[in-house]
Short mmCIF file of C-alpha atoms in Angstrom, two decimals:
data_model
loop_
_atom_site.label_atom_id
_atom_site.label_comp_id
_atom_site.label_asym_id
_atom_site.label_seq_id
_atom_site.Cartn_x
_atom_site.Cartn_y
_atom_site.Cartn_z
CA UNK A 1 0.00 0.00 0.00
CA UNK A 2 2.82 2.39 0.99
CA UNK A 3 4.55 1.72 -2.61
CA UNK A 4 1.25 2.52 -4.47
CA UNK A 5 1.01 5.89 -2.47
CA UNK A 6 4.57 6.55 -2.89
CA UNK A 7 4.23 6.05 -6.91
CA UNK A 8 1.26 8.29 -6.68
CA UNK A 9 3.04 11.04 -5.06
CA UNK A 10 5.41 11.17 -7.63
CA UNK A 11 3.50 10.50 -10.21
CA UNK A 12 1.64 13.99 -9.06
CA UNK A 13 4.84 15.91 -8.51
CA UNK A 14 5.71 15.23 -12.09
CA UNK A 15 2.20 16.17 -13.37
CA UNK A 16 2.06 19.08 -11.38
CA UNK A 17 6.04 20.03 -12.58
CA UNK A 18 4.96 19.32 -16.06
CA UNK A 19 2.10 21.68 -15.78
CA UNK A 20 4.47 24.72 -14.11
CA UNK A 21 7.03 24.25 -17.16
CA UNK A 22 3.67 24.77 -19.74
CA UNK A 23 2.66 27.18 -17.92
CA UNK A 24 6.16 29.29 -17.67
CA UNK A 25 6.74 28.27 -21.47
CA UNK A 26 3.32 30.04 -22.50
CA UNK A 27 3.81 33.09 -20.02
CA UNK A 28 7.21 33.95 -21.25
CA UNK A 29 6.18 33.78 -24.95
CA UNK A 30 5.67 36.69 -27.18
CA UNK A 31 2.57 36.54 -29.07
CA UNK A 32 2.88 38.57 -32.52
CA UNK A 33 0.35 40.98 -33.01
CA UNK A 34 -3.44 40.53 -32.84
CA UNK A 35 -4.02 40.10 -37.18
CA UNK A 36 -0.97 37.31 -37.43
CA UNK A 37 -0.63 34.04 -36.07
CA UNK A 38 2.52 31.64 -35.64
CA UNK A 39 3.38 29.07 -38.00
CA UNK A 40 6.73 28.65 -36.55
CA UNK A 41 8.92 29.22 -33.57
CA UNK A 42 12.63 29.43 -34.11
CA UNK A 43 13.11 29.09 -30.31
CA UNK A 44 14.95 25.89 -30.45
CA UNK A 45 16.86 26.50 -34.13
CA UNK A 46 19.58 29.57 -32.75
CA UNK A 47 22.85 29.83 -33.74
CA UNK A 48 26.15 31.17 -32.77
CA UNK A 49 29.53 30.91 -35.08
CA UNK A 50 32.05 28.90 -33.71
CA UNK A 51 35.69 30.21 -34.50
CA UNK A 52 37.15 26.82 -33.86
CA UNK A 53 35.00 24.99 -36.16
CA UNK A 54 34.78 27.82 -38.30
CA UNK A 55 30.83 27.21 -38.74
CA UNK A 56 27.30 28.04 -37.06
CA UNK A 57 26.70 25.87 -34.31
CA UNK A 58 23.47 25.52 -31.83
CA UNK A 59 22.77 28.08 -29.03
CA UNK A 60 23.93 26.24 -25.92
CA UNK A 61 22.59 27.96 -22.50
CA UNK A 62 25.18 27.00 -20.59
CA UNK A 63 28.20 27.88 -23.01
CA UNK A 64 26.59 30.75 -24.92
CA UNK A 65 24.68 32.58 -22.55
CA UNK A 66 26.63 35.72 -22.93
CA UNK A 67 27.21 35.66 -26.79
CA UNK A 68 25.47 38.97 -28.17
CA UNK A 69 25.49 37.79 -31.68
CA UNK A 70 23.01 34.58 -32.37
CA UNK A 71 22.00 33.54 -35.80
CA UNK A 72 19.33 31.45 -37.45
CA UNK A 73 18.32 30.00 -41.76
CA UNK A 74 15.25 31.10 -42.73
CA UNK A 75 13.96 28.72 -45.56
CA UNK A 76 12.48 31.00 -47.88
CA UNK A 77 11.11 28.40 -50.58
CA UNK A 78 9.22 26.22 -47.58
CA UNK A 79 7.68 29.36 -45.82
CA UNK A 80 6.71 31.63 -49.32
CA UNK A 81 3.55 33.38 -48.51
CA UNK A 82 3.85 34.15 -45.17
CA UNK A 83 6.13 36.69 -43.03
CA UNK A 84 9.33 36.72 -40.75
CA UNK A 85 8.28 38.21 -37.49
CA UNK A 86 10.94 39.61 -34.98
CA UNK A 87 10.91 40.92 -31.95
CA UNK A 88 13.51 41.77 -29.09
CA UNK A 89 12.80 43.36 -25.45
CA UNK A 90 16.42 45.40 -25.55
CA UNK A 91 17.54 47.24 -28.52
CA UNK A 92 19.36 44.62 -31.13
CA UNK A 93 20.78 44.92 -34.47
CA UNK A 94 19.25 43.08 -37.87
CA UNK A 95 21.93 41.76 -40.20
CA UNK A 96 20.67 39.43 -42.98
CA UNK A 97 23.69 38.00 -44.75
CA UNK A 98 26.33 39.47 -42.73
CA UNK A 99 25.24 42.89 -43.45
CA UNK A 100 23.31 45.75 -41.37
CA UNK A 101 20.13 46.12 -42.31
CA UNK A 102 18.49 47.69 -39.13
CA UNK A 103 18.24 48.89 -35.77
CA UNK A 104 15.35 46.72 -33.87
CA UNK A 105 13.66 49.05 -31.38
CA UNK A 106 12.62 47.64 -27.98
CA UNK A 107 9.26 45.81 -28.00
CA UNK A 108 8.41 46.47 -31.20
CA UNK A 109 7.32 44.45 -34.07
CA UNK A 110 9.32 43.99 -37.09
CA UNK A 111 7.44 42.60 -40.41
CA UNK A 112 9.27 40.91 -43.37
CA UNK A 113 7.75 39.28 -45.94
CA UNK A 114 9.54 36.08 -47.41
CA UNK A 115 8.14 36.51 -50.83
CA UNK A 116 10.35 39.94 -51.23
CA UNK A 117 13.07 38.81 -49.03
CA UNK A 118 13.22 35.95 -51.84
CA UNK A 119 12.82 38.68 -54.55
CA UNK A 120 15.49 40.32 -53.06
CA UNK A 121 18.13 38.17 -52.50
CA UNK A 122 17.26 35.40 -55.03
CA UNK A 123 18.53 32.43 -52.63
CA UNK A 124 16.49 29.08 -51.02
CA UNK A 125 18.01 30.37 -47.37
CA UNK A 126 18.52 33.36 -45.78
CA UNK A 127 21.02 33.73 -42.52
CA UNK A 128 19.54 36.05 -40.26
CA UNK A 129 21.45 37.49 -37.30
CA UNK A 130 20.97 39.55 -34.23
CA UNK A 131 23.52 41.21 -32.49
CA UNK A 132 22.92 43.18 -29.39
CA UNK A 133 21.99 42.00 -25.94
CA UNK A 134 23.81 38.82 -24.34
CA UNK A 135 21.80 34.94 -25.15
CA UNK A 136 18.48 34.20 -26.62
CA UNK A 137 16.38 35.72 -24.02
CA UNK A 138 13.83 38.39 -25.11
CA UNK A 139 14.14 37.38 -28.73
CA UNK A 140 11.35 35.95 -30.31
CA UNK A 141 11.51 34.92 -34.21
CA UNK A 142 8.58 33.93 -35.85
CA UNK A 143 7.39 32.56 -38.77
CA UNK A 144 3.54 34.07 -39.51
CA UNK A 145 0.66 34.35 -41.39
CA UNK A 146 -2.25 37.29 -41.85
CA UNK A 147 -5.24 35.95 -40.38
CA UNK A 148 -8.02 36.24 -43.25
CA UNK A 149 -10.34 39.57 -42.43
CA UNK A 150 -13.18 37.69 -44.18
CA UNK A 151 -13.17 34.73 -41.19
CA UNK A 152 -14.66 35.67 -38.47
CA UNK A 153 -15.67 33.39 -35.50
CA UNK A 154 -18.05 35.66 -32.70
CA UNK A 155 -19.25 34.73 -29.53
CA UNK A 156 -22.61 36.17 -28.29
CA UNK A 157 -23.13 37.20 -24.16
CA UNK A 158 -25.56 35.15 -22.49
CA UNK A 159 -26.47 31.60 -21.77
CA UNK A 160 -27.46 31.09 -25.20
CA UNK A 161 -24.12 31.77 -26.91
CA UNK A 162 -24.04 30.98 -31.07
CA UNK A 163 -21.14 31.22 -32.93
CA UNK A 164 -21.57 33.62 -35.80
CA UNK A 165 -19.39 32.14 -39.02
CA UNK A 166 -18.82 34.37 -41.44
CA UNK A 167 -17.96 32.65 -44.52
CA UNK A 168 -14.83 33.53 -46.93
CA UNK A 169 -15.27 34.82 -49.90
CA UNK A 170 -14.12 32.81 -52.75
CA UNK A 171 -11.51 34.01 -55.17
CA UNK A 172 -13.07 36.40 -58.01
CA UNK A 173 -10.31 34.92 -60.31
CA UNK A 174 -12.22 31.81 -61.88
CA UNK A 175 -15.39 34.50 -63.13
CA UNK A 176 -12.38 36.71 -64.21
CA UNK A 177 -10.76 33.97 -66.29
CA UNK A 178 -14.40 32.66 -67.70
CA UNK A 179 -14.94 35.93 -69.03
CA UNK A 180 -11.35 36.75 -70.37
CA UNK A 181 -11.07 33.72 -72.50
CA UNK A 182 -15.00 33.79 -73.63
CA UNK A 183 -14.27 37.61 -74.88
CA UNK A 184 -10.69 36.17 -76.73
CA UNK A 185 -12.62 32.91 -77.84
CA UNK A 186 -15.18 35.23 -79.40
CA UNK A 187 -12.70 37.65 -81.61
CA UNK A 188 -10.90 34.76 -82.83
CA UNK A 189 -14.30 33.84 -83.69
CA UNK A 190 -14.66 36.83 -85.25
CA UNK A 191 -11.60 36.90 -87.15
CA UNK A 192 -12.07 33.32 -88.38
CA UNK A 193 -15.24 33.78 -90.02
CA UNK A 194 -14.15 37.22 -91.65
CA UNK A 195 -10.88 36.09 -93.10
CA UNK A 196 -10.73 31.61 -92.32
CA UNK A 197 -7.66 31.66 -94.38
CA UNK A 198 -5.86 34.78 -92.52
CA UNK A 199 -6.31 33.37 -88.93
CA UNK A 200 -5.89 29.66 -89.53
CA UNK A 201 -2.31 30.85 -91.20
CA UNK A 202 -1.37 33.14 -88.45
CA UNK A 203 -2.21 30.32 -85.56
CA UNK A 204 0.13 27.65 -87.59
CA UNK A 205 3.64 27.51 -86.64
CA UNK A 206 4.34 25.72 -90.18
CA UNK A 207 3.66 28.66 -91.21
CA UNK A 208 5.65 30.56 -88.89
CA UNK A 209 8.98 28.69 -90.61
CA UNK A 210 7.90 29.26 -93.87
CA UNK A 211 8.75 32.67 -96.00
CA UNK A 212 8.59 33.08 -99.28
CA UNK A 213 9.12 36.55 -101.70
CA UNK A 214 5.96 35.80 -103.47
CA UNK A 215 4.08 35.74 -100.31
CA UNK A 216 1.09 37.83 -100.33
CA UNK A 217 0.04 37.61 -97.07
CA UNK A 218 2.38 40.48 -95.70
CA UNK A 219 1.67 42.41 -98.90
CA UNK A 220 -2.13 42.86 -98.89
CA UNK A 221 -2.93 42.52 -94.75
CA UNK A 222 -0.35 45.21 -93.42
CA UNK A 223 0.12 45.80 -89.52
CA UNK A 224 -2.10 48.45 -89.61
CA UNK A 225 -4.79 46.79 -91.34
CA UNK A 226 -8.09 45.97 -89.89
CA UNK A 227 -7.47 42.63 -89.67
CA UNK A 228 -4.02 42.69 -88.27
CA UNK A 229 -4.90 45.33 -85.55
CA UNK A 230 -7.84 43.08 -84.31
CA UNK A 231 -5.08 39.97 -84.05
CA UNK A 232 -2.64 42.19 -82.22
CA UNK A 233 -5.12 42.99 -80.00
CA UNK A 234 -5.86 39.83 -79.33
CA UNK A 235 -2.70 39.22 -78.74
CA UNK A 236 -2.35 41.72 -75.99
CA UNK A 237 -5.32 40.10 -74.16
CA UNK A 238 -3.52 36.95 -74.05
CA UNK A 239 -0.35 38.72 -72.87
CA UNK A 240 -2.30 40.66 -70.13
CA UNK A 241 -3.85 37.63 -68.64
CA UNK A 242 -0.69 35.49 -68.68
CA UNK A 243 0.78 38.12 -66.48
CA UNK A 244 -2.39 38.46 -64.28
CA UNK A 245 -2.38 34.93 -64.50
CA UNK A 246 1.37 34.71 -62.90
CA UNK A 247 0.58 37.56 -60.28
CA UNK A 248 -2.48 36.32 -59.20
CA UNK A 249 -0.14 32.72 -57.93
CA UNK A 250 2.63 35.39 -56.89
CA UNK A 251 4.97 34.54 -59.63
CA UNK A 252 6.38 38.08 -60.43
CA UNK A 253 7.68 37.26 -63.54
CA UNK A 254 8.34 41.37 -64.31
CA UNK A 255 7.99 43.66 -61.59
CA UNK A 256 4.39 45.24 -62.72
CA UNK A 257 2.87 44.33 -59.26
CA UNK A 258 3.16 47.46 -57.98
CA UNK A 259 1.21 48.92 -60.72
CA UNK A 260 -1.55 46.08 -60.31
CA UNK A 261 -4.15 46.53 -57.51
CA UNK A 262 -4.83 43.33 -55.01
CA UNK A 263 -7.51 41.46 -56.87
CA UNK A 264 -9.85 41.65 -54.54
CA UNK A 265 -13.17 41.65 -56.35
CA UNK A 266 -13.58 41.31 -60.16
CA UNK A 267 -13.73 44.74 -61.14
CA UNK A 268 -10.37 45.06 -60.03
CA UNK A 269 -9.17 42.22 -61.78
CA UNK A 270 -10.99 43.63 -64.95
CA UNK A 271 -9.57 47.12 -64.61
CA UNK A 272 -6.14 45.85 -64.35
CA UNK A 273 -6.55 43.54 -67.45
CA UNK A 274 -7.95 46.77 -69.45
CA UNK A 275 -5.19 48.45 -68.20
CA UNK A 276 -2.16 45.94 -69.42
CA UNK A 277 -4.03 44.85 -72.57
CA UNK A 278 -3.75 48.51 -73.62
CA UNK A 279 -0.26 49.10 -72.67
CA UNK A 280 0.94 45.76 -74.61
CA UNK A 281 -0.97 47.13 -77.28
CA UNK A 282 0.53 50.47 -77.57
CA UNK A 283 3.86 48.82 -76.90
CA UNK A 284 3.63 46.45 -79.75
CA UNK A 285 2.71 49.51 -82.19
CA UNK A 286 5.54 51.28 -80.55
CA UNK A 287 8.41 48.49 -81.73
CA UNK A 288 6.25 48.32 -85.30
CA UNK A 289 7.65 52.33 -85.55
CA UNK A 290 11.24 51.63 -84.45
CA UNK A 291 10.91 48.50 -86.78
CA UNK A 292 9.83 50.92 -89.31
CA UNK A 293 12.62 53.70 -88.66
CA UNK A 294 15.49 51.35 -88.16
CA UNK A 295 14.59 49.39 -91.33
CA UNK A 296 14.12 52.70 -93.29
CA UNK A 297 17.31 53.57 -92.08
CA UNK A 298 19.28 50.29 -93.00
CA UNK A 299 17.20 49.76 -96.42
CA UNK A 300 15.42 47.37 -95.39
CA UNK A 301 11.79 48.61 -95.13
CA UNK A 302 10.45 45.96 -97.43
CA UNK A 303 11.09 43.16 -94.58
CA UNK A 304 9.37 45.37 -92.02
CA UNK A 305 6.01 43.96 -92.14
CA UNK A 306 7.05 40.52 -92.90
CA UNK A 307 8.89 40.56 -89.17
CA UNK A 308 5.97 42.57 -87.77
CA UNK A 309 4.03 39.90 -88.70
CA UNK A 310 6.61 37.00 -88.01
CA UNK A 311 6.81 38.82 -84.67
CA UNK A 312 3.29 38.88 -83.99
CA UNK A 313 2.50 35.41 -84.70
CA UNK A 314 5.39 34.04 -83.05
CA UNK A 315 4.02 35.43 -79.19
CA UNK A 316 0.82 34.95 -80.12
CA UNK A 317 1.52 30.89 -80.54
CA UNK A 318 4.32 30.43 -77.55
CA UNK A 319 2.13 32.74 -74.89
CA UNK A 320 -0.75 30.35 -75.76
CA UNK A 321 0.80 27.31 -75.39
CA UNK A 322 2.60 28.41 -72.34
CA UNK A 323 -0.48 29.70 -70.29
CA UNK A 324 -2.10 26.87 -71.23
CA UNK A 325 1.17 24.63 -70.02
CA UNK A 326 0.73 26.36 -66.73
CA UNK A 327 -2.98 25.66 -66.53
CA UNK A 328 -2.14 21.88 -66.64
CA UNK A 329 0.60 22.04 -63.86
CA UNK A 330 -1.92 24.12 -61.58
CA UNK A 331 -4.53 21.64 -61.72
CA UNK A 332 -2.93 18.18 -61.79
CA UNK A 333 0.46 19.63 -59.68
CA UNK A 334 -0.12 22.08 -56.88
CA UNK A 335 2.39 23.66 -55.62
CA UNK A 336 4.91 23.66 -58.61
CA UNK A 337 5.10 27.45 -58.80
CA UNK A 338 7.22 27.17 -55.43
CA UNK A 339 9.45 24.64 -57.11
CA UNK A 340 9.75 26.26 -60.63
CA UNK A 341 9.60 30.25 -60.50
CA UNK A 342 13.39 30.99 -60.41
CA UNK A 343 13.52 28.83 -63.72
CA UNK A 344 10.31 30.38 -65.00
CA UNK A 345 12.71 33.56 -66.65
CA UNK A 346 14.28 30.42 -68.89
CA UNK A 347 12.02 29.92 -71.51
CA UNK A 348 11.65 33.66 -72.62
CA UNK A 349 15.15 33.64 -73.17
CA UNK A 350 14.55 30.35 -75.29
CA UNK A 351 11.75 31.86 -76.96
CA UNK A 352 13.47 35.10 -78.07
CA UNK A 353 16.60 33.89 -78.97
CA UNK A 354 15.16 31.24 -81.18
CA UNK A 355 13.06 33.61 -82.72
CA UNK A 356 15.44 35.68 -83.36
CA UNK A 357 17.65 32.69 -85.18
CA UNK A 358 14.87 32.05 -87.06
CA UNK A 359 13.97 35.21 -88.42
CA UNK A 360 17.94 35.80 -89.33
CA UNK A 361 17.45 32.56 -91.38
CA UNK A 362 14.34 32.77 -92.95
CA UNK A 363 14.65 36.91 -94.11
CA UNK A 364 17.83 36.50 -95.42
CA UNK A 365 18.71 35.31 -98.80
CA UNK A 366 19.82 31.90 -99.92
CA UNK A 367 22.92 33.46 -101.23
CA UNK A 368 24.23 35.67 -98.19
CA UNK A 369 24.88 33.67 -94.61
CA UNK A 370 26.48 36.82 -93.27
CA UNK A 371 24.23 40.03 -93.63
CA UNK A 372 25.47 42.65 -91.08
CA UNK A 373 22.67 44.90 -91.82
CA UNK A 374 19.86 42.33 -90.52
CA UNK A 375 22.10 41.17 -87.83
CA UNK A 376 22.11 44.54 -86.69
CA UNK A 377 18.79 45.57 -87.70
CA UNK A 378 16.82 42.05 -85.43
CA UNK A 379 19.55 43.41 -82.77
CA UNK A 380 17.94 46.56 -82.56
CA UNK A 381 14.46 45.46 -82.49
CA UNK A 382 15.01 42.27 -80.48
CA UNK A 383 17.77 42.57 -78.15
CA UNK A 384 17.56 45.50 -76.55
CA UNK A 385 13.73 45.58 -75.65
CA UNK A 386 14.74 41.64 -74.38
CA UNK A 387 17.74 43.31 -72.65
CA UNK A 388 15.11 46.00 -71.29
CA UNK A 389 12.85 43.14 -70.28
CA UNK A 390 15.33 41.54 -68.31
CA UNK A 391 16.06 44.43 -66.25
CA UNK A 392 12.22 44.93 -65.33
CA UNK A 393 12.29 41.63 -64.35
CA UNK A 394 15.15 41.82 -61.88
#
């Protein structure tokens, strides 16, 4: 009897020790502010260097309880979407990658978001480091998500308590797509039954690698034709919605987010697809006038429109094919935007520089391999806006 009371008793002293070390542990942690909560406490992943190892090794209480410089890797690729959350009760210093980036005020809140930390620095993990007050104590890393507005959960006073549910609101971006590709669906529609032969050669790529001198095609439908104005617009729709397409699953393939608004409701989305269809219209119209200068210049004005066209049907072929690539790998493999975006700058630069290979070889005569004047000419019109490209995009 004695034995089973002892056991007991301890058996209660451990419960009750247990319970004080939960309890301590939830006192003495920071909770981030009231509209995030935690995915992830870095509490047990610190770091201090070692300079006989010559490496990061884990905090150690005992040993590193007065080291005033502690470090921890941030996976940026696992934790995209959500923010890095600091916070420090004495004044600290914020180095990411060995340099200073700023001065962390006591108890305060400091908000990074790993989506333009990974813009930023372009790497799977980031070393962050604190250096200020002595150990780990009073620092609190974090890793965070917004908590939705839209969710509610409300408790009415009283014995009769409900719980009021607000539901979320779906996405607006499924009606946005519907009506997108009904309204491009419908002007190809258009264009095919006022001209069969026109469209069904511009949406060939045979056709693409075929040129001929006695083509007619770039002789009697010019760029600025009714026909070939309606297919460059169309062209720009498809453009605009690849790129909403790519912002909407935070791939920033060029960095026009800033001038998109937050998708919120489908006017927005609308507005902002009115907006970039017009600008890649105007901007396609603006290279047909350098096209036309710089050929005027170089003599070689008569190969204008054929390249316009070339040009033209070249995007309008690969954009379709690749938005509808990336439909596929969203519904059959979520998730692969995480895995894929740094690579997803990889087949523009396959796209343009086999374009502009091919339209070297097919504009140029038989007779001549080396024509400096095209070379220089498709450099001028394809290089540098590809060069300008690529600098939006970093």
């Amino acid at each position: 009897m004695k034995s089973v009371v002892l056991a007991l008793f301890w058996a209660l002293l451990l419960l009750a020790g247990s319970v004080e070390v939960c309890l301590g542990r939830g006192l003495n942690q920071t909770v981030p502010p009231g509209d995030y909560f935690p995915i992830y406490d870095y509490d047990q992943d610190w770091l201090v260097y070692h300079p006989k190892y010559e490496n990061f090794v884990p905090f150690s209480k005992d040993i590193d309880q007065d080291s005033r410089s502690v470090s921890v890797y941030v996976d940026l690729i696992k934790n995209r979407r959500y923010f890095l959350m600091l916070h420090t009760t004495a004044e600290n210093y914020l180095f990411v990658e060995g340099a200073l980036q700023k001065r962390l005020e006591a108890d305060q809140w400091l908000k990074l978001s790993i989506d333009s930390l990974y813009q930023i620095y372009k790497r799977d993990e980031l070393l962050v480091t604190l250096y200020g007050s002595p150990g780990i104590e009073g620092k609190t890393l974090l890793i965070c998500n917004q908590k939705d507005s839209n969710f509610e959960i409300g408790m009415t006073g009283g014995t009769n308590s409900l719980i009021n549910i607000k539901p979320i609101i779906t996405s607006p971006f499924g009606d946005f797509s519907v009506i997108v590709v009904l309204l491009i669906l419908f002007l190809c529609g258009l264009l095919f039954n006022y001209n069969q032969a026109y469209f069904m050669r511009l949406i060939n790529p045979y056709d693409f690698f075929s040129y001929s001198e006695r083509d007619g095609l770039p002789k009697i439908y010019k760029p600025y034709n009714t026909l070939s104005i309606l297919f460059v617009l169309i062209l720009s729709m498809v453009l605009a919605y690849v790129f909403i397409y790519l912002n909407d699953g935070h791939i920033h393939l060029l960095m026009i987010s800033s001038l998109l608004s937050d998708g919120s409701n489908l006017w927005e989305l609308l507005r902002d697809f009115g907006v970039l269809t017009i600008g890649c219209f105007l901007v396609l119209f603006l290279k047909y006038t350098l096209m036309l200068i710089v050929g005027n210049m170089l003599n070689l004005d008569q190969k204008v429109d054929v390249l316009f066209l070339k040009i033209v049907q070249s995007s309008f072929i690969f954009h379709s094919v690749l938005f509808m690539l990336i439909w596929s790998l969203s519904m059959h493999f979520p998730g692969w935007d995480v895995l894929l975006d740094p690579y997803l700058h990889f087949p523009f630069l396959v796209f343009y520089f086999l374009r502009f290979c091919t339209l070297y070889l097919l504009v140029n005569p038989s007779d001549r391999f080396i024509n400096l004047y095209l070379f220089s000419y498709l450099c001028v019109v394809e290089v540098i806006p590809l060069i300008i490209g690529i600098k939006f995009a970093i």
